[in-house]
């Protein structure tokens, strides 16, 4: 929970290969059959581009990477390129003999259906957007076949050595420093601002009674498990190590004024009423290598995966016949 961070290289690579099935049933499907590109003879239409534009925009909004003021027009070229790459990969999966069984496809379709109250609503949503269940099955089949191809041909072959992990750790010291951290636990009694006076008084009496019991020597963790309204109750109220900027201001004001072993009075935040205890204070310093090497390995593997995916697709493009008509039909 420290303030160190690993810079994440966010590209569209993984997104373009594995688009979300859940967005497909909401994609608009206009009547246009204008051909915008051909990939070894397979066509990509205006309809395909419009659908994927909506999917790409939804993904970017969800990830917080959609720039304010960006227009759909500005995304067309990149999204069409992504569709071309996906078609190339699907064609390669067929060439490699990859076949997705109907049971697997059906299981994925069922996971989409579960988002609806019933089958009638699911079918209605498909119909309203001009899609059939057959269309959805085709998209699922393509996605799964492409994933299987990439797992086999690219991802499963990628490894990161201990030496690479250590080198990244040594060469990027600024990424792996942590500020002063407080190991803390708390007991929370929920109290909402819009509660009436009687209900608020009941919450205050509850936290005051807990405070008195702590003062008489009862175990903090035991009382937290029994009375706290925070999910941390399962761990006896333990919140782990907390640094500045992670908690709401009233909580931090109390927490960072205490010493190990000290306990706060009743602290009110927008979540309710707290009793806070400091277990340990860790001084600022470097994150231990053993505690972070797993995350460095994941990051480096992601980097390698993105690079190798791009190279793999580039090799497919060199051997393919690709025609794009976007500029003349935009």
Tab-separated table of C-alpha atoms in Angstrom:
chain	number	residue	atom	x	y	z
A	1	UNK	CA	0.000	0.000	0.000
A	2	UNK	CA	3.040	2.266	-0.280
A	3	UNK	CA	3.454	5.097	-2.773
A	4	UNK	CA	6.008	3.319	-4.971
A	5	UNK	CA	4.675	2.443	-8.405
A	6	UNK	CA	5.595	0.510	-11.507
A	7	UNK	CA	4.866	2.520	-14.674
A	8	UNK	CA	2.351	0.574	-16.714
A	9	UNK	CA	2.617	0.804	-20.492
A	10	UNK	CA	-0.987	0.992	-21.629
A	11	UNK	CA	-1.478	0.049	-25.281
A	12	UNK	CA	-4.462	-1.072	-27.249
A	13	UNK	CA	-2.795	-4.385	-28.107
A	14	UNK	CA	-4.537	-6.651	-25.638
A	15	UNK	CA	-7.828	-4.795	-25.993
A	16	UNK	CA	-7.841	-5.138	-29.760
A	17	UNK	CA	-7.279	-8.884	-29.548
A	18	UNK	CA	-9.714	-9.645	-26.735
A	19	UNK	CA	-12.693	-7.288	-27.004
A	20	UNK	CA	-15.364	-7.693	-24.348
A	21	UNK	CA	-18.195	-10.039	-25.231
A	22	UNK	CA	-20.472	-8.140	-22.882
A	23	UNK	CA	-20.459	-5.025	-25.086
A	24	UNK	CA	-21.461	-6.859	-28.233
A	25	UNK	CA	-25.142	-7.060	-27.407
A	26	UNK	CA	-25.303	-3.298	-26.975
A	27	UNK	CA	-23.512	-2.397	-30.204
A	28	UNK	CA	-25.504	-0.498	-32.794
A	29	UNK	CA	-25.724	-2.283	-36.131
A	30	UNK	CA	-26.579	0.156	-38.956
A	31	UNK	CA	-27.892	-1.145	-42.278
A	32	UNK	CA	-24.819	-0.008	-44.245
A	33	UNK	CA	-22.791	-2.742	-45.957
A	34	UNK	CA	-20.090	-0.407	-47.264
A	35	UNK	CA	-16.769	-2.293	-47.484
A	36	UNK	CA	-13.922	-0.413	-45.776
A	37	UNK	CA	-11.170	-3.035	-46.012
A	38	UNK	CA	-10.307	-6.483	-47.331
A	39	UNK	CA	-7.979	-8.898	-45.568
A	40	UNK	CA	-6.977	-11.770	-47.852
A	41	UNK	CA	-10.414	-11.347	-49.415
A	42	UNK	CA	-12.364	-11.199	-46.136
A	43	UNK	CA	-14.304	-7.941	-45.892
A	44	UNK	CA	-14.565	-5.435	-43.052
A	45	UNK	CA	-17.632	-3.232	-43.395
A	46	UNK	CA	-18.788	0.137	-42.131
A	47	UNK	CA	-21.077	-1.861	-39.857
A	48	UNK	CA	-18.084	-3.656	-38.313
A	49	UNK	CA	-16.227	-0.381	-37.814
A	50	UNK	CA	-19.176	1.369	-36.167
A	51	UNK	CA	-19.696	-1.510	-33.756
A	52	UNK	CA	-16.023	-1.638	-32.773
A	53	UNK	CA	-15.840	2.155	-32.411
A	54	UNK	CA	-18.536	1.934	-29.746
A	55	UNK	CA	-16.725	-0.956	-28.036
A	56	UNK	CA	-13.377	0.871	-28.108
A	57	UNK	CA	-14.904	4.066	-26.753
A	58	UNK	CA	-16.609	2.133	-23.920
A	59	UNK	CA	-13.337	0.383	-23.006
A	60	UNK	CA	-11.410	3.670	-22.962
A	61	UNK	CA	-14.049	5.344	-20.810
A	62	UNK	CA	-13.920	2.421	-18.379
A	63	UNK	CA	-10.115	2.595	-18.191
A	64	UNK	CA	-10.127	6.393	-17.947
A	65	UNK	CA	-7.966	6.750	-21.079
A	66	UNK	CA	-10.515	8.524	-23.271
A	67	UNK	CA	-9.288	12.076	-23.792
A	68	UNK	CA	-11.823	14.844	-23.320
A	69	UNK	CA	-13.071	16.184	-26.614
A	70	UNK	CA	-11.823	13.274	-28.740
A	71	UNK	CA	-14.197	12.497	-31.598
A	72	UNK	CA	-15.204	9.214	-33.156
A	73	UNK	CA	-13.720	10.465	-36.438
A	74	UNK	CA	-10.274	10.658	-34.843
A	75	UNK	CA	-10.512	7.023	-33.750
A	76	UNK	CA	-11.599	5.525	-37.066
A	77	UNK	CA	-8.174	4.830	-38.544
A	78	UNK	CA	-6.780	3.132	-35.448
A	79	UNK	CA	-9.902	1.073	-34.847
A	80	UNK	CA	-10.019	-0.105	-38.462
A	81	UNK	CA	-6.374	-1.132	-38.149
A	82	UNK	CA	-7.297	-3.121	-35.047
A	83	UNK	CA	-10.080	-4.890	-36.942
A	84	UNK	CA	-7.645	-5.770	-39.707
A	85	UNK	CA	-5.224	-7.248	-37.172
A	86	UNK	CA	-7.976	-9.259	-35.505
A	87	UNK	CA	-9.104	-10.664	-38.843
A	88	UNK	CA	-5.530	-11.650	-39.662
A	89	UNK	CA	-5.231	-13.466	-36.363
A	90	UNK	CA	-8.537	-15.277	-36.808
A	91	UNK	CA	-7.473	-16.399	-40.277
A	92	UNK	CA	-4.206	-17.646	-38.820
A	93	UNK	CA	-6.083	-19.568	-36.124
A	94	UNK	CA	-8.089	-21.384	-38.823
A	95	UNK	CA	-4.894	-22.099	-40.753
A	96	UNK	CA	-3.428	-23.555	-37.545
A	97	UNK	CA	-6.407	-25.908	-37.243
A	98	UNK	CA	-7.842	-24.333	-34.091
A	99	UNK	CA	-11.500	-25.239	-33.578
A	100	UNK	CA	-13.571	-24.062	-30.617
A	101	UNK	CA	-16.156	-26.617	-29.555
A	102	UNK	CA	-19.796	-25.612	-29.376
A	103	UNK	CA	-20.023	-26.298	-25.639
A	104	UNK	CA	-17.320	-23.721	-24.898
A	105	UNK	CA	-19.012	-21.132	-27.095
A	106	UNK	CA	-22.349	-21.855	-25.441
A	107	UNK	CA	-20.814	-21.376	-21.997
A	108	UNK	CA	-19.586	-17.925	-23.020
A	109	UNK	CA	-22.987	-17.036	-24.444
A	110	UNK	CA	-24.588	-18.094	-21.171
A	111	UNK	CA	-22.259	-15.741	-19.269
A	112	UNK	CA	-23.629	-12.904	-21.414
A	113	UNK	CA	-27.222	-14.018	-20.889
A	114	UNK	CA	-26.712	-13.940	-17.123
A	115	UNK	CA	-26.502	-10.155	-17.363
A	116	UNK	CA	-30.190	-10.079	-18.296
A	117	UNK	CA	-33.240	-10.912	-16.152
A	118	UNK	CA	-34.248	-13.671	-18.583
A	119	UNK	CA	-33.860	-15.072	-22.080
A	120	UNK	CA	-36.655	-12.895	-23.455
A	121	UNK	CA	-34.812	-9.721	-22.404
A	122	UNK	CA	-31.572	-11.054	-23.885
A	123	UNK	CA	-33.224	-11.841	-27.219
A	124	UNK	CA	-34.983	-8.475	-27.199
A	125	UNK	CA	-31.684	-6.648	-26.668
A	126	UNK	CA	-30.117	-8.539	-29.574
A	127	UNK	CA	-33.094	-7.799	-31.803
A	128	UNK	CA	-33.169	-4.099	-30.935
A	129	UNK	CA	-29.526	-3.734	-31.923
A	130	UNK	CA	-29.887	-5.677	-35.162
A	131	UNK	CA	-27.920	-8.701	-33.970
A	132	UNK	CA	-28.810	-12.348	-33.831
A	133	UNK	CA	-27.519	-14.956	-31.429
A	134	UNK	CA	-25.718	-16.432	-34.441
A	135	UNK	CA	-23.814	-13.148	-34.848
A	136	UNK	CA	-22.834	-13.250	-31.192
A	137	UNK	CA	-21.722	-16.878	-31.431
A	138	UNK	CA	-19.497	-15.988	-34.369
A	139	UNK	CA	-17.852	-13.152	-32.438
A	140	UNK	CA	-17.292	-15.405	-29.419
A	141	UNK	CA	-15.829	-18.133	-31.636
A	142	UNK	CA	-13.414	-15.696	-33.265
A	143	UNK	CA	-12.316	-14.281	-29.927
A	144	UNK	CA	-11.676	-17.671	-28.359
A	145	UNK	CA	-9.867	-19.020	-31.417
A	146	UNK	CA	-7.639	-15.959	-31.557
A	147	UNK	CA	-6.859	-16.197	-27.852
A	148	UNK	CA	-5.935	-19.866	-28.182
A	149	UNK	CA	-3.640	-19.046	-31.112
A	150	UNK	CA	-1.861	-16.271	-29.237
A	151	UNK	CA	-1.541	-18.312	-26.059
A	152	UNK	CA	0.127	-21.089	-28.016
A	153	UNK	CA	2.221	-19.091	-30.460
A	154	UNK	CA	3.238	-16.102	-28.334
A	155	UNK	CA	2.252	-15.867	-24.684
A	156	UNK	CA	3.250	-19.334	-23.472
A	157	UNK	CA	6.749	-18.826	-24.911
A	158	UNK	CA	7.450	-15.623	-22.955
A	159	UNK	CA	9.640	-15.895	-19.874
A	160	UNK	CA	11.278	-13.397	-17.540
A	161	UNK	CA	14.519	-14.373	-15.813
A	162	UNK	CA	15.528	-13.634	-12.223
A	163	UNK	CA	18.395	-11.545	-13.644
A	164	UNK	CA	15.971	-9.356	-15.634
A	165	UNK	CA	13.817	-8.787	-12.581
A	166	UNK	CA	16.810	-7.876	-10.434
A	167	UNK	CA	18.190	-5.544	-13.119
A	168	UNK	CA	14.884	-3.679	-13.390
A	169	UNK	CA	14.758	-3.306	-9.615
A	170	UNK	CA	18.350	-2.006	-9.456
A	171	UNK	CA	18.032	0.354	-12.433
A	172	UNK	CA	14.790	2.011	-11.290
A	173	UNK	CA	15.272	2.842	-7.600
A	174	UNK	CA	12.763	5.707	-7.666
A	175	UNK	CA	9.953	3.277	-8.468
A	176	UNK	CA	10.586	1.229	-5.349
A	177	UNK	CA	10.689	3.658	-2.456
A	178	UNK	CA	7.963	3.816	0.142
A	179	UNK	CA	7.014	6.619	2.556
A	180	UNK	CA	6.549	6.324	6.298
A	181	UNK	CA	3.783	3.772	6.915
A	182	UNK	CA	1.541	3.111	9.883
A	183	UNK	CA	0.320	-0.395	10.649
A	184	UNK	CA	-3.140	0.293	11.988
A	185	UNK	CA	-6.430	-1.258	12.924
A	186	UNK	CA	-9.802	0.272	13.691
A	187	UNK	CA	-13.367	-0.352	14.763
A	188	UNK	CA	-16.063	1.364	12.711
A	189	UNK	CA	-19.649	2.047	13.727
A	190	UNK	CA	-21.598	3.304	10.717
A	191	UNK	CA	-23.366	6.657	11.065
A	192	UNK	CA	-24.924	8.458	8.113
A	193	UNK	CA	-25.307	12.249	7.892
A	194	UNK	CA	-28.992	12.019	7.002
A	195	UNK	CA	-29.895	9.842	10.000
A	196	UNK	CA	-32.235	11.352	12.566
A	197	UNK	CA	-30.890	12.357	15.997
A	198	UNK	CA	-32.139	9.223	17.724
A	199	UNK	CA	-30.362	6.911	15.288
A	200	UNK	CA	-27.147	8.934	15.512
A	201	UNK	CA	-27.318	8.815	19.298
A	202	UNK	CA	-27.654	5.040	19.134
A	203	UNK	CA	-24.495	4.809	16.989
A	204	UNK	CA	-22.573	7.073	19.382
A	205	UNK	CA	-23.648	5.026	22.391
A	206	UNK	CA	-22.437	1.864	20.642
A	207	UNK	CA	-18.953	3.267	19.926
A	208	UNK	CA	-18.697	4.769	23.433
A	209	UNK	CA	-19.550	1.398	24.979
A	210	UNK	CA	-16.855	-0.264	22.869
A	211	UNK	CA	-14.367	2.437	23.928
A	212	UNK	CA	-15.135	1.777	27.612
A	213	UNK	CA	-14.637	-1.950	27.159
A	214	UNK	CA	-11.270	-1.336	25.496
A	215	UNK	CA	-10.355	0.898	28.412
A	216	UNK	CA	-11.047	-1.983	30.769
A	217	UNK	CA	-8.574	-4.159	28.879
A	218	UNK	CA	-10.758	-6.140	26.499
A	219	UNK	CA	-9.075	-7.346	23.317
A	220	UNK	CA	-9.291	-4.897	20.371
A	221	UNK	CA	-9.391	-7.610	17.693
A	222	UNK	CA	-12.147	-9.530	19.465
A	223	UNK	CA	-14.335	-6.428	19.774
A	224	UNK	CA	-13.629	-5.465	16.150
A	225	UNK	CA	-14.766	-8.874	14.918
A	226	UNK	CA	-17.952	-8.637	16.962
A	227	UNK	CA	-18.983	-5.009	16.520
A	228	UNK	CA	-17.158	-3.281	13.631
A	229	UNK	CA	-19.111	-2.415	10.470
A	230	UNK	CA	-15.974	-2.416	8.306
A	231	UNK	CA	-15.020	-5.480	6.196
A	232	UNK	CA	-11.681	-5.368	8.056
A	233	UNK	CA	-13.560	-6.889	11.027
A	234	UNK	CA	-12.692	-10.316	9.602
A	235	UNK	CA	-9.048	-9.492	10.365
A	236	UNK	CA	-9.742	-8.006	13.756
A	237	UNK	CA	-9.975	-4.522	12.270
A	238	UNK	CA	-6.476	-4.728	10.748
A	239	UNK	CA	-6.047	-2.292	7.822
A	240	UNK	CA	-2.435	-3.224	7.120
A	241	UNK	CA	0.139	-0.508	6.422
A	242	UNK	CA	-1.228	2.932	5.598
A	243	UNK	CA	0.659	5.947	4.232
A	244	UNK	CA	-0.484	9.556	3.903
A	245	UNK	CA	-3.062	10.220	1.215
A	246	UNK	CA	-4.781	6.852	1.431
A	247	UNK	CA	-7.424	7.536	4.050
A	248	UNK	CA	-9.997	10.288	4.582
A	249	UNK	CA	-8.645	13.422	6.267
A	250	UNK	CA	-10.158	13.093	9.795
A	251	UNK	CA	-8.907	9.508	10.003
A	252	UNK	CA	-5.399	10.532	8.896
A	253	UNK	CA	-5.279	13.515	11.257
A	254	UNK	CA	-5.829	11.160	14.167
A	255	UNK	CA	-3.699	8.292	12.886
A	256	UNK	CA	-0.556	10.246	12.058
A	257	UNK	CA	-0.550	12.068	15.396
A	258	UNK	CA	-0.174	8.825	17.363
A	259	UNK	CA	2.714	6.594	18.390
A	260	UNK	CA	2.890	2.787	18.337
A	261	UNK	CA	0.564	1.311	20.947
A	262	UNK	CA	-1.578	4.443	21.192
A	263	UNK	CA	-5.313	4.477	20.584
A	264	UNK	CA	-7.461	7.388	19.414
A	265	UNK	CA	-10.617	8.806	20.883
A	266	UNK	CA	-13.798	8.622	18.798
A	267	UNK	CA	-13.058	9.927	15.273
A	268	UNK	CA	-15.916	10.900	12.988
A	269	UNK	CA	-15.621	10.591	9.186
A	270	UNK	CA	-18.163	10.354	6.383
A	271	UNK	CA	-18.163	6.592	6.953
A	272	UNK	CA	-19.133	6.845	10.596
A	273	UNK	CA	-17.385	6.672	13.983
A	274	UNK	CA	-13.957	5.080	14.436
A	275	UNK	CA	-11.636	3.924	17.178
A	276	UNK	CA	-8.099	3.736	15.776
A	277	UNK	CA	-5.023	1.982	17.098
A	278	UNK	CA	-1.411	2.152	15.846
A	279	UNK	CA	0.434	-1.168	15.953
A	280	UNK	CA	3.735	-0.204	14.305
A	281	UNK	CA	5.384	2.630	12.364
A	282	UNK	CA	7.718	1.821	9.466
A	283	UNK	CA	10.175	4.576	8.467
A	284	UNK	CA	10.491	5.566	4.806
A	285	UNK	CA	12.851	3.467	2.729
A	286	UNK	CA	13.307	1.113	-0.196
A	287	UNK	CA	10.781	-1.642	-0.845
A	288	UNK	CA	12.431	-5.040	-0.182
A	289	UNK	CA	13.189	-6.873	-3.430
A	290	UNK	CA	11.569	-10.133	-2.319
A	291	UNK	CA	8.279	-8.376	-1.578
A	292	UNK	CA	8.041	-6.804	-5.028
A	293	UNK	CA	9.762	-9.172	-7.458
A	294	UNK	CA	6.517	-10.972	-8.328
A	295	UNK	CA	4.932	-7.713	-9.459
A	296	UNK	CA	8.045	-6.737	-11.423
A	297	UNK	CA	7.935	-10.110	-13.174
A	298	UNK	CA	4.274	-9.565	-14.095
A	299	UNK	CA	5.047	-6.098	-15.445
A	300	UNK	CA	8.049	-7.237	-17.495
A	301	UNK	CA	6.086	-10.176	-18.876
A	302	UNK	CA	3.311	-7.799	-19.916
A	303	UNK	CA	5.832	-5.584	-21.682
A	304	UNK	CA	7.337	-8.540	-23.529
A	305	UNK	CA	3.889	-9.841	-24.421
A	306	UNK	CA	2.850	-6.538	-25.984
A	307	UNK	CA	6.070	-6.337	-27.977
A	308	UNK	CA	5.859	-9.938	-29.183
A	309	UNK	CA	2.182	-9.597	-30.125
A	310	UNK	CA	2.988	-6.586	-32.283
A	311	UNK	CA	5.872	-8.412	-33.976
A	312	UNK	CA	3.710	-11.489	-34.548
A	313	UNK	CA	0.966	-9.452	-36.219
A	314	UNK	CA	3.514	-7.500	-38.278
A	315	UNK	CA	4.831	-10.788	-39.662
A	316	UNK	CA	1.296	-11.824	-40.610
A	317	UNK	CA	0.714	-8.470	-42.311
A	318	UNK	CA	3.856	-8.862	-44.429
A	319	UNK	CA	2.428	-12.036	-45.972
A	320	UNK	CA	-1.176	-10.816	-46.303
A	321	UNK	CA	-3.043	-8.963	-49.003
A	322	UNK	CA	-4.634	-5.991	-47.228
A	323	UNK	CA	-6.724	-3.332	-48.970
A	324	UNK	CA	-8.092	-0.325	-47.106
A	325	UNK	CA	-10.735	2.019	-48.516
A	326	UNK	CA	-11.387	4.149	-45.447
A	327	UNK	CA	-10.137	7.443	-46.865
A	328	UNK	CA	-12.227	7.239	-50.020
A	329	UNK	CA	-15.361	6.107	-48.146
A	330	UNK	CA	-15.053	8.034	-44.886
